[in-house]
Amino acid sequence: RKEVEQDPGPFNVPEGATVAFNCTYSNSASQSFFWYRQDCRKEPKLLMSVYSSGNEDGRFTAQLNRASQYISLLIRDSKLSDSATYLCVVREGGADGLTFGKGTHLIIQP
Amino acid sequence: NAGVTQTPKFRILKIGQSMTLQCAQDMNHNYMYWYRQDPGMGLKLIYYSVGAGITDKGEVPNGYNVSRSTTEDFPLRLELAAPSQTSVYFCASSYLPPRWLNEQFFGPGTRLTVL
């Protein structure tokens, strides 16, 4: 069974701090990886794709570890506006659909 | 561009009723998807389409049907609604398939309650 596992949190983090969370996936044939952000009662929106060599977009850094089958998201200098649920998303090899994790709830506190 | 639009925003159905959830996109995307999200759960793929006239089942297709007669529209049909279909339904579209690390754009969702 295909699984994408995330710690649901909530992670309560003071503004300005650095926070990181991981996501593990069960299917070693998974080939595409993404982080989506979902605000309360809103639709998911792409935060960043995750490349094999890791990638950075401003305060956000994503890493992929194929050997251990996990991806990570690091947020530096966290802002109040970063409060949201972060969804780990994986594409299984050969498929056009995506498998979503349940999400990690992040709360940035002033 | 309006992006991905969904109607209705909310709906309450009685058990056994039927309805169609509408989804439209104006980005000329070939790929369209229907997901459902239950409280505290991840999104699950119901059906998807790689172009007009082509649809395929996702992870949880039972109780649903789709059609794709145009590039723009991808309606989801619920026949004989059941309480287990109470959920938030999201439609999404993308220009390329996920294998190209391509972003999926989501509509605002339809909140459906079956009583």
XYZ file of N, CA and C in Angstrom:
675
model
N 0.845 -1.200 0.000
C 0.000 0.000 0.000
C 0.880 1.248 0.000
N 0.510 2.207 -0.853
C 1.288 3.427 -0.954
C 0.992 4.309 0.244
N 2.056 4.777 0.910
C 1.877 5.607 2.091
C 2.789 6.811 2.017
N 2.248 7.940 2.419
C 3.044 9.130 2.629
C 2.728 9.588 4.046
N 3.740 9.557 4.900
C 3.526 9.793 6.319
C 4.136 11.110 6.755
N 3.356 11.844 7.519
C 3.822 13.104 8.083
C 3.427 13.185 9.549
N 4.224 13.879 10.348
C 3.857 14.189 11.719
C 2.776 15.267 11.656
N 1.587 15.011 12.187
C 0.514 15.996 12.036
C 0.714 17.279 12.844
N 1.611 17.214 13.866
C 1.836 18.398 14.697
C 0.681 18.579 15.666
N 0.349 19.794 16.097
C 0.912 21.028 15.548
C 2.315 21.335 16.062
N 3.070 21.983 15.215
C 4.350 22.534 15.589
C 4.097 23.994 15.968
N 4.362 24.329 17.232
C 4.229 25.708 17.696
C 5.614 26.322 17.756
N 5.837 27.335 16.936
C 7.183 27.873 16.764
C 7.142 29.387 16.912
N 8.099 29.970 17.653
C 8.108 31.445 17.765
C 8.535 32.084 16.451
N 7.985 33.239 16.202
C 8.345 34.010 15.015
C 9.854 34.225 14.963
N 10.423 34.054 13.780
C 11.853 34.231 13.609
C 12.672 32.961 13.765
N 12.057 31.927 14.289
C 12.781 30.670 14.492
C 12.862 29.883 13.180
N 13.689 28.851 13.224
C 13.811 27.901 12.118
C 13.065 26.622 12.490
N 12.321 26.110 11.547
C 11.564 24.878 11.810
C 11.753 23.933 10.629
N 11.796 22.660 10.946
C 11.956 21.659 9.893
C 11.026 20.494 10.164
N 10.481 19.926 9.124
C 9.718 18.691 9.275
C 9.945 17.782 8.084
N 9.782 16.504 8.365
C 10.049 15.469 7.380
C 8.775 14.791 6.928
N 8.928 14.064 5.871
C 7.845 13.249 5.338
C 8.491 11.976 4.809
N 7.923 10.835 5.123
C 8.452 9.579 4.593
C 7.472 8.982 3.598
N 8.002 8.300 2.607
C 7.154 7.655 1.610
C 7.551 6.194 1.493
N 6.573 5.357 1.192
C 6.813 3.907 1.254
C 7.234 3.305 -0.080
N 6.868 3.967 -1.172
C 7.115 3.385 -2.489
C 8.463 3.852 -3.029
N 9.411 2.943 -3.111
C 10.749 3.315 -3.567
C 10.763 3.735 -5.031
N 9.684 3.433 -5.765
C 9.596 3.825 -7.174
C 9.056 5.246 -7.344
N 8.764 5.920 -6.257
C 8.258 7.294 -6.345
C 9.276 8.168 -7.052
N 8.771 9.062 -7.884
C 9.689 9.786 -8.757
C 9.582 11.305 -8.680
N 8.459 11.815 -8.212
C 8.301 13.273 -8.143
C 7.825 13.627 -6.753
N 8.317 14.771 -6.274
C 8.051 15.134 -4.879
C 7.762 16.628 -4.795
N 6.797 16.949 -3.952
C 6.369 18.338 -3.856
C 6.024 18.661 -2.403
N 6.097 19.925 -2.073
C 5.476 20.454 -0.851
C 4.387 21.429 -1.283
N 3.179 21.188 -0.780
C 2.070 22.102 -0.977
C 1.722 22.714 0.372
N 1.165 23.914 0.313
C 0.705 24.597 1.516
C -0.809 24.716 1.438
N -1.468 24.472 2.577
C -2.921 24.611 2.622
C -3.314 25.444 3.832
N -3.913 26.588 3.595
C -4.447 27.408 4.680
C -5.811 26.859 5.094
N -6.215 27.223 6.291
C -7.452 26.675 6.865
C -8.640 26.902 5.936
N -9.306 25.828 5.566
C -10.511 25.866 4.752
C -10.273 26.453 3.350
N -9.036 26.326 2.888
C -8.681 26.794 1.553
C -8.129 25.636 0.733
N -7.892 25.923 -0.536
C -7.333 24.901 -1.405
C -5.820 24.809 -1.241
N -5.228 23.657 -1.541
C -3.771 23.542 -1.512
C -3.138 24.389 -2.621
N -1.940 24.892 -2.318
C -1.173 25.637 -3.325
C 0.265 25.160 -3.287
N 0.868 25.046 -4.455
C 2.234 24.555 -4.523
C 3.185 25.499 -3.805
N 3.966 24.957 -2.895
C 5.021 25.724 -2.238
C 6.313 25.563 -3.034
N 6.687 24.319 -3.268
C 7.872 24.065 -4.075
C 7.935 22.602 -4.499
N 8.498 22.385 -5.672
C 8.854 21.034 -6.079
C 10.161 20.675 -5.395
N 10.434 19.399 -5.260
C 11.649 18.943 -4.596
C 12.521 18.237 -5.613
N 13.703 18.779 -5.825
C 14.612 18.200 -6.803
C 15.584 17.248 -6.118
N 16.148 16.350 -6.902
C 17.024 15.312 -6.353
C 18.191 15.888 -5.574
N 18.709 17.027 -6.046
C 19.878 17.635 -5.406
C 19.483 18.586 -4.297
N 18.193 18.681 -4.015
C 17.727 19.654 -3.028
C 17.596 21.026 -3.666
N 16.754 21.846 -3.136
C 16.564 23.171 -3.708
C 16.053 24.149 -2.657
N 16.284 25.392 -2.966
C 15.981 26.476 -2.031
C 15.145 27.524 -2.747
N 14.184 28.081 -2.029
C 13.385 29.173 -2.572
C 13.188 30.173 -1.445
N 14.034 31.179 -1.428
C 13.956 32.162 -0.351
C 14.248 31.529 0.995
N 13.297 31.616 1.911
C 13.487 31.073 3.261
C 13.217 29.579 3.347
N 12.813 28.968 2.259
C 12.406 27.570 2.245
C 13.457 26.709 1.548
N 13.793 25.595 2.183
C 14.725 24.638 1.602
C 14.110 23.251 1.649
N 14.138 22.568 0.535
C 13.610 21.206 0.463
C 14.749 20.249 0.133
N 14.731 19.088 0.768
C 15.744 18.061 0.534
C 15.072 16.729 0.270
N 15.712 15.925 -0.545
C 15.222 14.576 -0.849
C 16.302 13.577 -0.464
N 15.943 12.559 0.265
C 16.851 11.469 0.607
C 16.227 10.177 0.098
N 16.673 9.756 -1.075
C 16.073 8.564 -1.690
C 16.435 7.286 -0.926
N 17.634 7.252 -0.398
C 18.076 6.030 0.300
C 17.177 5.742 1.503
N 16.820 6.791 2.220
C 15.982 6.635 3.410
C 14.518 6.935 3.125
N 14.211 7.301 1.905
C 12.849 7.554 1.454
C 12.154 8.620 2.289
N 12.790 9.780 2.367
C 12.087 10.886 3.009
C 12.454 12.184 2.306
N 11.546 13.151 2.448
C 11.828 14.512 2.025
C 11.634 15.420 3.222
N 12.308 16.541 3.183
C 12.233 17.466 4.307
C 11.961 18.876 3.806
N 11.424 19.667 4.711
C 11.188 21.085 4.437
C 11.723 21.882 5.607
N 12.574 22.843 5.314
C 13.154 23.724 6.321
C 12.662 25.135 6.048
N 12.162 25.777 7.092
C 11.727 27.169 6.977
C 12.576 28.010 7.921
N 13.285 28.963 7.360
C 14.117 29.854 8.177
C 13.389 31.161 8.442
N 13.753 31.819 9.538
C 13.206 33.139 9.862
C 11.679 33.129 9.684
N 11.035 32.238 10.393
C 9.602 32.019 10.178
C 8.776 33.276 10.460
N 7.744 33.445 9.638
C 6.834 34.585 9.721
C 5.459 34.110 10.194
N 4.703 35.037 10.740
C 3.341 34.689 11.157
C 2.550 34.114 9.985
N 2.811 34.636 8.800
C 2.087 34.197 7.603
C 2.458 32.785 7.160
N 3.488 32.207 7.761
C 3.846 30.816 7.447
C 2.924 29.820 8.133
N 2.088 30.290 9.050
C 1.146 29.403 9.732
C 0.204 28.776 8.703
N 0.211 27.473 8.637
C -0.580 26.751 7.627
C -0.356 25.261 7.843
N -0.986 24.472 7.015
C -0.709 23.039 6.970
C 0.134 22.755 5.742
N 1.220 22.015 5.940
C 2.148 21.718 4.849
C 1.962 20.265 4.428
N 1.624 20.096 3.164
C 1.298 18.780 2.623
C 2.483 18.237 1.844
N 2.878 17.046 2.179
C 3.913 16.336 1.440
C 3.218 15.556 0.327
N 3.704 15.674 -0.891
C 3.019 15.084 -2.037
C 4.030 14.305 -2.878
N 3.622 13.115 -3.281
C 4.527 12.213 -3.978
C 3.831 11.669 -5.219
N 4.563 11.552 -6.297
C 4.024 10.869 -7.486
C 4.686 9.500 -7.585
N 3.822 8.489 -7.667
C 4.348 7.142 -7.841
C 4.855 6.979 -9.271
N 5.860 6.156 -9.455
C 6.391 5.940 -10.786
C 5.345 5.415 -11.749
N 5.270 6.004 -12.933
C 4.349 5.540 -13.956
C 2.934 6.043 -13.811
N 2.653 6.766 -12.748
C 1.275 7.226 -12.519
C 1.159 8.714 -12.800
N -0.036 9.144 -13.118
C -0.261 10.569 -13.305
C -0.922 11.215 -12.101
N -1.339 10.405 -11.157
C -1.960 10.968 -9.976
C -0.927 11.211 -8.892
N -1.309 11.952 -7.889
C -0.437 12.280 -6.771
C -0.967 11.641 -5.496
N -0.068 11.306 -4.606
C -0.427 10.810 -3.276
C -0.067 11.880 -2.268
N -1.054 12.279 -1.483
C -0.870 13.353 -0.509
C -0.724 12.786 0.892
N 0.195 13.380 1.668
C 0.206 13.110 3.089
C -0.917 13.872 3.772
N -1.135 13.560 5.066
C -2.214 14.214 5.797
C -1.868 15.645 6.195
N -0.594 15.977 6.114
C -0.201 17.348 6.404
C 0.387 17.533 7.785
N 1.248 18.533 7.895
C 1.819 18.956 9.177
C 1.322 20.362 9.452
N 0.699 20.536 10.618
C 0.129 21.824 10.984
C 1.182 22.665 11.693
N 1.471 23.814 11.141
C 2.478 24.719 11.689
C 1.808 25.993 12.196
N 2.125 26.368 13.419
C 1.611 27.610 14.010
C 2.793 28.461 14.417
N 2.903 29.624 13.826
C 3.960 30.567 14.176
C 3.384 31.555 15.194
N 4.045 31.640 16.331
C 3.531 32.478 17.421
C 4.319 33.775 17.530
N 3.610 34.887 17.765
C 4.318 36.186 17.873
C 5.143 36.251 19.151
N -7.225 35.790 -15.776
C -7.674 34.397 -15.739
C -8.357 34.092 -14.428
N -9.484 33.385 -14.508
C -10.165 32.984 -13.283
C -9.480 31.782 -12.643
N -8.669 31.045 -13.417
C -8.022 29.851 -12.882
C -8.988 28.675 -12.894
N -9.052 27.974 -11.773
C -9.960 26.835 -11.631
C -11.156 27.271 -10.790
N -12.336 27.120 -11.329
C -13.549 27.496 -10.613
C -14.393 26.263 -10.345
N -15.053 26.270 -9.206
C -15.912 25.146 -8.815
C -17.246 25.694 -8.315
N -18.304 24.985 -8.687
C -19.629 25.283 -8.148
C -20.348 23.987 -7.842
N -21.185 23.951 -6.795
C -21.396 25.029 -5.821
C -20.280 25.060 -4.787
N -20.274 26.036 -3.911
C -19.306 26.093 -2.806
C -19.739 25.159 -1.678
N -21.008 25.075 -1.435
C -21.549 24.229 -0.370
C -22.793 23.520 -0.893
N -23.037 22.318 -0.354
C -24.268 21.617 -0.717
C -24.578 20.594 0.351
N -25.853 20.485 0.662
C -26.318 19.421 1.548
C -27.235 18.522 0.736
N -26.945 17.245 0.739
C -27.748 16.258 0.012
C -28.386 15.286 0.982
N -29.507 14.755 0.584
C -30.084 13.643 1.331
C -29.566 12.341 0.746
N -29.533 11.327 1.585
C -29.088 9.998 1.131
C -29.903 9.582 -0.094
N -29.198 9.117 -1.121
C -29.869 8.643 -2.319
C -30.041 9.686 -3.406
N -29.829 10.957 -3.057
C -29.924 11.997 -4.086
C -28.683 11.972 -4.965
N -28.795 12.643 -6.103
C -27.666 12.745 -7.027
C -27.346 14.208 -7.258
N -26.121 14.466 -7.656
C -25.761 15.832 -8.012
C -24.491 15.821 -8.861
N -24.257 16.938 -9.524
C -23.047 17.123 -10.306
C -22.266 18.302 -9.751
N -21.006 18.060 -9.454
C -20.096 19.118 -9.046
C -19.415 19.642 -10.305
N -19.506 20.952 -10.474
C -18.951 21.535 -11.681
C -17.517 22.018 -11.453
N -16.686 21.873 -12.472
C -15.313 22.357 -12.436
C -14.964 22.888 -13.814
N -14.369 24.053 -13.846
C -13.930 24.627 -15.114
C -12.597 25.333 -14.914
N -11.776 25.294 -15.969
C -10.505 26.025 -15.922
C -10.313 26.760 -17.247
N -9.691 27.935 -17.149
C -9.506 28.771 -18.337
C -8.033 28.929 -18.688
N -7.221 27.953 -18.299
C -5.775 28.020 -18.532
C -5.345 27.102 -19.667
N -6.315 26.500 -20.344
C -6.038 25.586 -21.455
C -5.181 24.391 -21.019
N -5.430 23.934 -19.792
C -4.692 22.781 -19.275
C -5.302 21.486 -19.788
N -4.447 20.564 -20.190
C -4.947 19.265 -20.635
C -5.323 18.365 -19.460
N -4.565 18.461 -18.357
C -4.735 17.537 -17.245
C -5.670 18.126 -16.197
N -6.659 17.348 -15.816
C -7.588 17.766 -14.765
C -7.819 16.606 -13.804
N -8.141 16.956 -12.548
C -8.197 15.965 -11.469
C -9.352 16.296 -10.532
N -9.889 15.266 -9.924
C -10.825 15.429 -8.826
C -10.262 14.714 -7.599
N -10.241 15.450 -6.485
C -9.803 14.904 -5.207
C -10.908 15.084 -4.176
N -10.874 14.255 -3.149
C -11.693 14.503 -1.972
C -10.785 14.569 -0.753
N -11.148 15.413 0.186
C -10.371 15.563 1.408
C -11.306 15.422 2.601
N -11.147 14.353 3.341
C -11.916 14.131 4.559
C -11.202 14.829 5.709
N -11.907 15.206 6.764
C -11.298 15.941 7.873
C -10.053 15.232 8.420
N -8.944 15.963 8.517
C -7.717 15.418 9.079
C -7.022 14.395 8.191
N -7.457 14.299 6.959
C -6.885 13.301 6.053
C -6.258 13.979 4.846
N -5.428 13.218 4.154
C -4.850 13.731 2.919
C -5.847 13.692 1.781
N -5.540 14.424 0.736
C -6.388 14.394 -0.459
C -6.263 13.034 -1.134
N -7.381 12.541 -1.606
C -7.373 11.274 -2.329
C -7.933 11.503 -3.738
N -7.247 10.930 -4.728
C -7.615 11.125 -6.113
C -8.820 10.266 -6.465
N -9.848 10.892 -7.029
C -11.066 10.174 -7.410
C -10.972 9.759 -8.883
N -10.826 10.743 -9.746
C -10.691 10.537 -11.184
C -9.743 11.592 -11.728
N -9.167 11.296 -12.883
C -8.402 12.314 -13.556
C -8.581 12.174 -15.069
N -8.149 13.215 -15.776
C -8.294 13.238 -17.232
C -7.034 13.844 -17.839
N -6.558 13.221 -18.896
C -5.354 13.722 -19.565
C -5.689 14.511 -20.818
N -6.975 14.679 -21.069
C -7.403 15.469 -22.215
C -8.865 15.223 -22.488
N -9.428 16.044 -23.362
C -10.851 15.892 -23.690
C -11.114 14.485 -24.216
N -12.142 13.867 -23.669
C -12.538 12.529 -24.079
C -11.806 11.396 -23.403
N -10.846 11.715 -22.525
C -10.044 10.669 -21.877
C -10.114 10.849 -20.361
N -10.618 9.828 -19.682
C -10.663 9.872 -18.228
C -10.145 8.556 -17.665
N -9.722 8.581 -16.410
C -9.221 7.358 -15.783
C -9.485 7.417 -14.289
N -9.611 6.236 -13.694
C -9.902 6.146 -12.269
C -8.672 6.451 -11.444
N -8.941 7.073 -10.293
C -7.903 7.283 -9.317
C -7.992 6.255 -8.217
N -7.677 6.677 -6.999
C -7.626 5.760 -5.861
C -9.012 5.402 -5.333
N -9.978 6.347 -5.380
C -11.280 6.134 -4.753
C -12.425 6.487 -5.700
N -12.598 5.762 -6.814
C -13.595 6.157 -7.812
C -15.024 5.685 -7.540
N -15.191 4.730 -6.613
C -16.521 4.132 -6.448
C -17.541 5.163 -5.970
N -18.688 5.187 -6.652
C -19.765 6.107 -6.315
C -19.723 7.402 -7.100
N -18.751 7.507 -8.000
C -18.581 8.735 -8.773
C -18.449 8.412 -10.261
N -18.769 9.413 -11.075
C -18.515 9.323 -12.503
C -18.058 10.681 -13.011
N -17.293 10.657 -14.078
C -16.826 11.905 -14.671
C -16.997 11.852 -16.178
N -16.908 13.025 -16.783
C -16.869 13.135 -18.238
C -15.967 14.305 -18.581
N -15.415 14.287 -19.774
C -14.550 15.399 -20.189
C -14.814 15.641 -21.679
N -15.865 16.396 -21.942
C -16.240 16.645 -23.337
C -15.484 17.840 -23.920
N -14.976 18.710 -23.064
C -14.191 19.855 -23.523
C -12.919 19.964 -22.688
N -11.969 20.719 -23.178
C -10.741 20.940 -22.402
C -11.040 21.684 -21.109
N -12.023 22.582 -21.136
C -12.277 23.481 -20.016
C -13.014 22.825 -18.844
N -13.917 21.902 -19.126
C -14.847 21.429 -18.098
C -14.602 19.975 -17.701
N -14.767 19.713 -16.418
C -14.546 18.344 -15.916
C -15.524 18.112 -14.763
N -16.785 17.856 -15.052
C -17.785 17.669 -13.996
C -17.661 16.314 -13.313
N -17.998 16.294 -12.041
C -17.996 15.066 -11.236
C -19.427 14.766 -10.831
N -19.881 13.577 -11.139
C -21.246 13.175 -10.874
C -21.283 12.221 -9.686
N -22.140 12.525 -8.706
C -22.412 11.620 -7.600
C -23.796 11.013 -7.813
N -23.860 9.707 -7.903
C -25.132 9.010 -8.001
C -25.432 8.362 -6.655
N -26.668 8.451 -6.208
C -27.079 7.788 -4.964
C -26.152 8.155 -3.810
N -26.185 9.414 -3.422
C -25.278 9.918 -2.405
C -25.396 9.130 -1.097
N -24.242 8.918 -0.465
C -24.165 8.205 0.806
C -23.421 9.067 1.827
N -23.675 8.878 3.136
C -22.972 9.673 4.152
C -21.452 9.602 4.021
N -20.937 8.479 3.523
C -19.483 8.323 3.372
C -18.913 9.285 2.332
N -19.771 9.913 1.535
C -19.319 10.869 0.539
C -19.301 12.299 1.071
N -19.618 12.473 2.331
C -19.455 13.772 2.974
C -17.970 14.112 2.993
N -17.611 15.230 2.381
C -16.199 15.560 2.223
C -16.078 16.935 1.574
N -14.835 17.380 1.434
C -14.548 18.555 0.619
C -13.953 18.058 -0.693
N -14.509 18.510 -1.787
C -14.081 18.059 -3.107
C -13.304 19.182 -3.797
N -12.107 18.826 -4.216
C -11.258 19.777 -4.914
C -11.038 19.302 -6.346
N -11.201 20.235 -7.268
C -10.830 20.019 -8.655
C -9.484 20.701 -8.883
N -8.655 20.129 -9.726
C -7.348 20.706 -10.014
C -7.019 20.522 -11.485
N -6.092 21.333 -11.968
C -5.648 21.174 -13.348
C -4.157 21.456 -13.428
N -3.540 20.937 -14.475
C -2.125 21.205 -14.709
C -1.855 21.190 -16.198
N -0.829 21.944 -16.595
C -0.487 22.020 -18.015
C 0.183 20.738 -18.488
N 1.061 20.210 -17.602
C 1.793 18.972 -17.896
C 1.496 17.969 -16.780
N 1.832 16.713 -16.987
C 1.595 15.728 -15.931
C 2.589 15.876 -14.792
N 2.297 15.267 -13.639
C 3.178 15.409 -12.468
C 4.609 14.958 -12.715
N 4.835 14.058 -13.676
C 6.199 13.568 -13.914
C 7.135 14.682 -14.350
N 6.566 15.802 -14.803
C 7.382 16.946 -15.198
C 7.483 17.979 -14.068
N 7.263 17.518 -12.837
C 7.297 18.406 -11.671
C 6.415 19.624 -11.893
N 5.252 19.359 -12.491
C 4.388 20.452 -12.885
C 3.354 20.756 -11.806
N 3.134 22.007 -11.562
C 2.203 22.446 -10.524
C 0.777 22.099 -10.891
N 0.026 21.635 -9.904
C -1.414 21.485 -10.049
C -2.078 22.695 -9.402
N -3.013 23.282 -10.132
C -3.758 24.444 -9.633
C -5.118 23.945 -9.157
N -5.444 24.311 -7.934
C -6.667 23.818 -7.324
C -7.765 24.871 -7.342
N -8.998 24.400 -7.462
C -10.146 25.252 -7.256
C -10.399 25.432 -5.771
N -11.364 26.286 -5.393
C -11.621 26.595 -3.987
C -12.348 25.493 -3.227
N -12.828 24.491 -3.910
C -13.458 23.366 -3.241
C -14.963 23.476 -3.142
N -15.598 22.313 -3.032
C -17.034 22.202 -2.758
C -17.186 21.394 -1.486
N -17.855 21.976 -0.495
C -18.094 21.271 0.770
C -19.449 20.580 0.689
N -19.420 19.264 0.691
C -20.622 18.461 0.529
C -20.930 17.698 1.803
N -22.163 17.797 2.240
C -22.639 17.023 3.384
C -23.800 16.160 2.927
N -23.737 14.873 3.241
C -24.819 13.948 2.907
C -25.466 13.476 4.205
N -26.759 13.773 4.347
C -27.461 13.442 5.596
C -28.542 12.386 5.338
